[in-house]
Amino acid sequence: MSGQDPHGDSEAVHRRHCNEEYHHETLRKIFALPPKVSLPTITSSSKRDEELSRTLSFRGYHSNQPAGGYLSQLKPDHAKIFCWKDCAVYGLYTDLPETGNGGSIQSYQLLDRGYRAWFPRRSADRDISDGSFWGIFTWLRLRKDEMTGRKAESEEKADVEARTEVTDELAQVWAFHEIFCEELTKLAAGIEDSKAGRWELRQSSTEVIMVVAAGWEEAGVRLTWREDPRVKYAGFAAGELRSVEQEARGGFWELRCPLERAIRIVASRDPARRGGTREEWNYIYEETLIDVADAENYEI
């Protein structure tokens, strides 16, 4: 990829400029009013039925009109917003999030910083206007009764309970996400789009979740996997991954890091997107966007 602006009035340059504008404007509309997933509306012995009783509300990928419904009743086109994304991105809450611009999450800043890191390292298998991106920020409501929420009697106990709450939180997220991905995969297979062709979930978006919370600008974001990510992903420092095992809900792996590094790690699922310095001219920012890989002494 070149860092030079392909100046000129050629049809290819004009088409590229239009594609980038359309792609970025679509993302701005989505991040302005992020998709929102409710609590389950039924209690059932079937975990799948219970999770699919949640409702999803968002604005249509192309129409920008209100869309969604019960997860069990979504239409194929409703899956487009989640197709061709590198990972799932959730903001978690137990009470209703604040209104406006992603609530307590500065979603425009999340879009801006994430776009700058993703663009020069993006996958080359899709036209930029066909839904490809690092992720779509989505509000996911968790069950309050499954969080600890008890007042600790000591600093040591507070630390244990904080870790327990994080574990419970991620267990809920994975319980939802795995079922959600199964449903989206089926829906995507039914999308009819003669212009863009097939729509599908990237494999990485079923394997890794990014959790974004207030203060992410300084504290970073959390990445979590069900299986040891070092088998398929790259860019980890020795000993920084945290492994958590749960008898009832299985285990997962977790890492906290800056957003830009998280995007780079997720992209490493594709060996062609690993390592090196990537730079490319971008028409939206009218500058060359650069992403520099982490130090080479990370585990691969």
CSV table of C-alpha atoms in Angstrom, one decimal:
chain,number,residue,atom,x,y,z
A,1,MET,CA,0.0,0.0,0.0
A,2,SER,CA,1.4,3.4,-0.9
A,3,GLY,CA,1.6,6.4,1.3
A,4,GLN,CA,1.3,8.8,-1.7
A,5,ASP,CA,-1.9,10.5,-2.7
A,6,PRO,CA,-2.8,9.1,-6.1
A,7,HIS,CA,-3.5,12.6,-7.5
A,8,GLY,CA,-5.4,12.8,-10.8
A,9,ASP,CA,-8.9,12.9,-12.3
A,10,SER,CA,-9.0,9.3,-13.3
A,11,GLU,CA,-12.2,7.3,-12.8
A,12,ALA,CA,-10.4,4.9,-10.4
A,13,VAL,CA,-9.3,7.8,-8.2
A,14,HIS,CA,-12.7,9.3,-8.2
A,15,ARG,CA,-14.4,6.0,-7.4
A,16,ARG,CA,-11.9,5.4,-4.5
A,17,HIS,CA,-12.6,8.9,-3.1
A,18,CYS,CA,-16.4,8.3,-3.2
A,19,ASN,CA,-16.1,4.9,-1.6
A,20,GLU,CA,-14.1,6.2,1.3
A,21,GLU,CA,-16.5,9.0,1.9
A,22,TYR,CA,-19.5,6.7,1.8
A,23,HIS,CA,-17.9,4.2,4.0
A,24,HIS,CA,-16.8,6.8,6.7
A,25,GLU,CA,-20.2,8.6,6.6
A,26,THR,CA,-22.0,5.2,7.2
A,27,LEU,CA,-19.8,4.5,10.1
A,28,ARG,CA,-20.4,8.0,11.6
A,29,LYS,CA,-24.1,7.4,11.5
A,30,ILE,CA,-23.8,4.0,13.2
A,31,PHE,CA,-21.4,5.2,15.9
A,32,ALA,CA,-23.7,8.2,16.6
A,33,LEU,CA,-26.5,5.9,17.7
A,34,PRO,CA,-24.8,2.5,18.4
A,35,PRO,CA,-26.8,-0.7,18.2
A,36,LYS,CA,-28.3,-1.8,21.5
A,37,VAL,CA,-29.0,-5.3,22.8
A,38,SER,CA,-31.6,-5.6,25.6
A,39,LEU,CA,-31.8,-8.1,28.5
A,40,PRO,CA,-33.5,-11.5,27.7
A,41,THR,CA,-37.3,-11.0,27.8
A,42,ILE,CA,-38.0,-14.6,28.9
A,43,THR,CA,-36.5,-17.1,31.4
A,44,SER,CA,-36.0,-20.5,29.9
A,45,SER,CA,-34.2,-23.8,30.5
A,46,SER,CA,-32.9,-23.4,27.0
A,47,LYS,CA,-30.0,-20.9,27.1
A,48,ARG,CA,-30.3,-20.4,23.3
A,49,ASP,CA,-34.0,-19.5,23.5
A,50,GLU,CA,-33.3,-17.2,26.4
A,51,GLU,CA,-30.5,-15.3,24.6
A,52,LEU,CA,-32.5,-15.1,21.4
A,53,SER,CA,-35.4,-13.4,23.3
A,54,ARG,CA,-33.2,-10.3,23.6
A,55,THR,CA,-34.0,-7.4,21.3
A,56,LEU,CA,-31.6,-5.6,19.0
A,57,SER,CA,-32.2,-2.0,18.0
A,58,PHE,CA,-30.1,-0.1,15.5
A,59,ARG,CA,-30.3,2.0,12.3
A,60,GLY,CA,-30.2,0.2,9.0
A,61,TYR,CA,-26.8,-0.2,7.4
A,62,HIS,CA,-27.8,1.6,4.2
A,63,SER,CA,-31.1,3.1,5.0
A,64,ASN,CA,-30.2,4.7,8.4
A,65,GLN,CA,-33.8,3.9,9.4
A,66,PRO,CA,-34.7,2.3,12.7
A,67,ALA,CA,-34.4,-1.5,12.4
A,68,GLY,CA,-34.1,-4.6,14.5
A,69,GLY,CA,-36.4,-6.7,16.7
A,70,TYR,CA,-36.1,-10.0,18.7
A,71,LEU,CA,-32.9,-11.8,17.8
A,72,SER,CA,-35.0,-14.8,16.9
A,73,GLN,CA,-37.0,-12.8,14.4
A,74,LEU,CA,-34.3,-10.8,12.6
A,75,LYS,CA,-34.2,-10.7,8.8
A,76,PRO,CA,-31.1,-11.4,6.7
A,77,ASP,CA,-30.4,-7.8,5.9
A,78,HIS,CA,-30.2,-7.0,9.6
A,79,ALA,CA,-27.0,-9.0,9.8
A,80,LYS,CA,-25.2,-6.7,7.3
A,81,ILE,CA,-24.1,-4.2,10.0
A,82,PHE,CA,-22.0,-7.0,11.7
A,83,CYS,CA,-20.6,-8.6,8.6
A,84,TRP,CA,-16.9,-8.2,7.5
A,85,LYS,CA,-15.9,-6.8,10.9
A,86,ASP,CA,-12.6,-7.9,12.5
A,87,CYS,CA,-14.0,-8.4,16.0
A,88,ALA,CA,-17.1,-7.8,18.1
A,89,VAL,CA,-17.0,-4.6,20.2
A,90,TYR,CA,-19.3,-4.2,23.2
A,91,GLY,CA,-20.0,-1.6,25.8
A,92,LEU,CA,-21.5,-3.2,28.9
A,93,TYR,CA,-24.1,-1.9,31.2
A,94,THR,CA,-26.6,-3.2,33.8
A,95,ASP,CA,-28.8,0.0,33.8
A,96,LEU,CA,-29.8,2.0,30.8
A,97,PRO,CA,-26.8,3.8,29.3
A,98,GLU,CA,-26.7,7.6,29.1
A,99,THR,CA,-28.3,9.0,26.0
A,100,GLY,CA,-26.4,10.7,23.2
A,101,ASN,CA,-23.2,9.9,21.3
A,102,GLY,CA,-22.7,6.5,22.8
A,103,GLY,CA,-23.5,7.5,26.4
A,104,SER,CA,-20.4,7.5,28.7
A,105,ILE,CA,-18.3,6.1,25.8
A,106,GLN,CA,-17.0,8.8,23.5
A,107,SER,CA,-18.0,6.9,20.4
A,108,TYR,CA,-16.9,9.4,17.8
A,109,GLN,CA,-13.4,9.4,19.4
A,110,LEU,CA,-13.5,5.6,19.4
A,111,LEU,CA,-14.4,5.7,15.7
A,112,ASP,CA,-11.7,8.2,14.9
A,113,ARG,CA,-8.8,6.5,16.7
A,114,GLY,CA,-9.9,3.1,15.5
A,115,TYR,CA,-10.3,4.2,11.9
A,116,ARG,CA,-6.8,5.7,11.8
A,117,ALA,CA,-5.2,2.4,13.1
A,118,TRP,CA,-7.4,0.1,11.0
A,119,PHE,CA,-7.3,1.8,7.6
A,120,PRO,CA,-3.6,1.2,6.6
A,121,ARG,CA,-3.8,-2.3,8.0
A,122,ARG,CA,-7.2,-3.3,6.7
A,123,SER,CA,-7.9,-6.5,4.9
A,124,ALA,CA,-7.5,-6.4,1.1
A,125,ASP,CA,-10.3,-8.9,0.4
A,126,ARG,CA,-13.2,-6.3,0.3
A,127,ASP,CA,-13.9,-3.0,-1.3
A,128,ILE,CA,-13.8,-0.4,1.5
A,129,SER,CA,-17.5,0.5,0.9
A,130,ASP,CA,-18.8,-3.0,1.5
A,131,GLY,CA,-18.9,-3.1,5.3
A,132,SER,CA,-15.3,-3.9,6.1
A,133,PHE,CA,-14.1,-2.4,9.5
A,134,TRP,CA,-12.4,-3.3,12.7
A,135,GLY,CA,-15.7,-3.5,14.6
A,136,ILE,CA,-19.1,-1.9,15.4
A,137,PHE,CA,-19.5,-0.5,18.9
A,138,THR,CA,-22.7,-2.1,20.4
A,139,TRP,CA,-24.3,-1.7,23.8
A,140,LEU,CA,-24.9,-5.0,25.5
A,141,ARG,CA,-27.1,-5.1,28.7
A,142,LEU,CA,-26.0,-7.6,31.3
A,143,ARG,CA,-28.0,-9.3,34.1
A,144,LYS,CA,-27.5,-7.5,37.4
A,145,ASP,CA,-28.3,-10.5,39.5
A,146,GLU,CA,-25.3,-12.4,38.0
A,147,MET,CA,-22.8,-9.7,39.1
A,148,THR,CA,-21.3,-9.8,42.6
A,149,GLY,CA,-22.0,-6.2,43.7
A,150,ARG,CA,-21.2,-7.0,47.4
A,151,LYS,CA,-19.3,-4.6,49.6
A,152,ALA,CA,-15.9,-6.0,50.4
A,153,GLU,CA,-14.6,-6.1,54.0
A,154,SER,CA,-11.0,-5.7,53.1
A,155,GLU,CA,-8.7,-4.5,50.3
A,156,GLU,CA,-7.7,-8.1,49.6
A,157,LYS,CA,-11.3,-9.2,49.5
A,158,ALA,CA,-12.2,-6.2,47.3
A,159,ASP,CA,-9.5,-7.3,44.8
A,160,VAL,CA,-10.9,-10.9,44.7
A,161,GLU,CA,-14.5,-9.7,44.3
A,162,ALA,CA,-13.4,-7.2,41.5
A,163,ARG,CA,-11.8,-10.1,39.6
A,164,THR,CA,-14.9,-12.3,40.2
A,165,GLU,CA,-17.1,-9.5,38.8
A,166,VAL,CA,-15.0,-9.2,35.7
A,167,THR,CA,-15.1,-13.0,35.3
A,168,ASP,CA,-18.9,-13.0,35.6
A,169,GLU,CA,-19.2,-10.1,33.2
A,170,LEU,CA,-17.1,-11.8,30.5
A,171,ALA,CA,-18.9,-15.1,31.0
A,172,GLN,CA,-22.2,-13.4,30.3
A,173,VAL,CA,-20.8,-11.6,27.3
A,174,TRP,CA,-19.5,-14.9,25.8
A,175,ALA,CA,-22.7,-16.8,26.6
A,176,PHE,CA,-24.6,-14.2,24.5
A,177,HIS,CA,-22.0,-13.7,21.8
A,178,GLU,CA,-21.6,-17.3,20.8
A,179,ILE,CA,-25.4,-17.7,20.3
A,180,PHE,CA,-25.6,-14.3,18.5
A,181,CYS,CA,-22.8,-15.3,16.1
A,182,GLU,CA,-24.6,-18.6,15.2
A,183,GLU,CA,-27.8,-16.6,14.4
A,184,LEU,CA,-25.9,-14.0,12.4
A,185,THR,CA,-24.1,-16.6,10.4
A,186,LYS,CA,-27.4,-18.2,9.3
A,187,LEU,CA,-28.9,-14.8,8.5
A,188,ALA,CA,-25.9,-13.6,6.5
A,189,ALA,CA,-26.2,-16.7,4.3
A,190,GLY,CA,-29.6,-15.5,3.2
A,191,ILE,CA,-28.6,-12.0,2.2
A,192,GLU,CA,-29.3,-11.2,-1.5
A,193,ASP,CA,-27.0,-8.5,-2.8
A,194,SER,CA,-26.1,-8.6,-6.5
A,195,LYS,CA,-23.8,-5.5,-6.2
A,196,ALA,CA,-21.7,-6.4,-3.1
A,197,GLY,CA,-21.9,-10.2,-3.5
A,198,ARG,CA,-21.7,-12.4,-0.4
A,199,TRP,CA,-21.9,-11.1,3.1
A,200,GLU,CA,-20.5,-13.1,6.0
A,201,LEU,CA,-18.9,-12.9,9.5
A,202,ARG,CA,-15.1,-12.8,9.6
A,203,GLN,CA,-13.9,-15.8,11.5
A,204,SER,CA,-12.0,-13.4,13.9
A,205,SER,CA,-15.3,-11.7,14.9
A,206,THR,CA,-16.5,-15.0,16.3
A,207,GLU,CA,-13.3,-15.7,18.2
A,208,VAL,CA,-12.4,-12.4,19.8
A,209,ILE,CA,-14.4,-9.7,21.6
A,210,MET,CA,-13.3,-6.2,22.5
A,211,VAL,CA,-14.9,-4.7,25.6
A,212,VAL,CA,-14.8,-0.9,25.8
A,213,ALA,CA,-15.6,1.0,29.0
A,214,ALA,CA,-15.6,4.6,30.1
A,215,GLY,CA,-12.0,5.8,30.4
A,216,TRP,CA,-10.7,3.6,27.6
A,217,GLU,CA,-8.7,6.5,26.2
A,218,GLU,CA,-6.2,6.1,29.1
A,219,ALA,CA,-7.0,2.7,30.5
A,220,GLY,CA,-7.2,0.9,27.2
A,221,VAL,CA,-9.7,-1.8,26.0
A,222,ARG,CA,-10.0,-5.4,26.9
A,223,LEU,CA,-9.7,-8.2,24.4
A,224,THR,CA,-11.0,-11.6,25.3
A,225,TRP,CA,-10.9,-15.1,23.6
A,226,ARG,CA,-12.4,-18.5,24.4
A,227,GLU,CA,-9.2,-20.3,23.4
A,228,ASP,CA,-5.5,-19.5,23.8
A,229,PRO,CA,-5.1,-16.7,21.2
A,230,ARG,CA,-1.4,-17.3,20.7
A,231,VAL,CA,-2.3,-20.2,18.4
A,232,LYS,CA,-3.8,-17.9,15.7
A,233,TYR,CA,-2.9,-14.3,16.8
A,234,ALA,CA,0.3,-12.5,17.2
A,235,GLY,CA,1.8,-9.5,19.1
A,236,PHE,CA,1.7,-10.6,22.8
A,237,ALA,CA,4.4,-9.9,25.3
A,238,ALA,CA,5.4,-12.9,27.5
A,239,GLY,CA,3.2,-13.4,30.5
A,240,GLU,CA,0.7,-10.6,29.8
A,241,LEU,CA,-2.3,-12.8,28.8
A,242,ARG,CA,-4.7,-13.7,31.7
A,243,SER,CA,-6.3,-17.1,31.7
A,244,VAL,CA,-9.6,-17.6,33.6
A,245,GLU,CA,-11.3,-21.0,34.1
A,246,GLN,CA,-14.9,-21.5,35.2
A,247,GLU,CA,-16.4,-24.9,35.8
A,248,ALA,CA,-19.9,-23.9,34.8
A,249,ARG,CA,-19.2,-21.6,31.9
A,250,GLY,CA,-15.8,-22.7,30.5
A,251,GLY,CA,-12.7,-20.5,30.4
A,252,PHE,CA,-11.4,-17.6,28.4
A,253,TRP,CA,-8.3,-15.5,27.9
A,254,GLU,CA,-8.1,-11.7,28.5
A,255,LEU,CA,-5.7,-8.8,27.7
A,256,ARG,CA,-5.9,-5.1,28.3
A,257,CYS,CA,-4.1,-2.8,26.0
A,258,PRO,CA,-4.4,0.5,24.0
A,259,LEU,CA,-7.0,0.5,21.3
A,260,GLU,CA,-4.5,0.8,18.4
A,261,ARG,CA,-2.6,-2.3,19.6
A,262,ALA,CA,-5.8,-4.2,20.1
A,263,ILE,CA,-6.8,-3.6,16.5
A,264,ARG,CA,-3.4,-4.7,15.4
A,265,ILE,CA,-3.6,-7.9,17.4
A,266,VAL,CA,-7.0,-8.7,16.0
A,267,ALA,CA,-5.8,-8.1,12.4
A,268,SER,CA,-2.9,-10.5,13.0
A,269,ARG,CA,-5.4,-13.4,12.5
A,270,ASP,CA,-4.6,-12.8,8.9
A,271,PRO,CA,-0.8,-13.4,8.5
A,272,ALA,CA,-0.8,-11.0,5.5
A,273,ARG,CA,-1.8,-8.2,7.9
A,274,ARG,CA,1.0,-8.8,10.5
A,275,GLY,CA,4.1,-6.8,11.2
A,276,GLY,CA,5.8,-4.0,9.5
A,277,THR,CA,4.8,-0.4,9.0
A,278,ARG,CA,1.7,0.2,7.0
A,279,GLU,CA,0.9,3.6,5.4
A,280,GLU,CA,-1.7,4.8,2.9
A,281,TRP,CA,-3.2,8.0,1.8
A,282,ASN,CA,-6.7,8.6,3.1
A,283,TYR,CA,-9.2,11.0,1.4
A,284,ILE,CA,-11.3,11.5,4.5
A,285,TYR,CA,-8.4,12.9,6.6
A,286,GLU,CA,-6.5,14.1,3.5
A,287,GLU,CA,-3.3,12.7,4.9
A,288,THR,CA,-1.2,9.6,5.0
A,289,LEU,CA,-2.4,7.3,7.8
A,290,ILE,CA,0.4,5.2,9.3
A,291,ASP,CA,0.3,2.2,11.6
A,292,VAL,CA,3.6,0.9,13.1
A,293,ALA,CA,3.8,-2.7,14.3
A,294,ASP,CA,4.8,-3.6,17.9
A,295,ALA,CA,8.4,-4.5,18.8
A,296,GLU,CA,9.4,-7.8,17.3
A,297,ASN,CA,10.2,-9.5,20.6
A,298,TYR,CA,6.6,-10.3,21.2
A,299,GLU,CA,5.5,-13.9,21.2
A,300,ILE,CA,4.2,-15.2,17.8
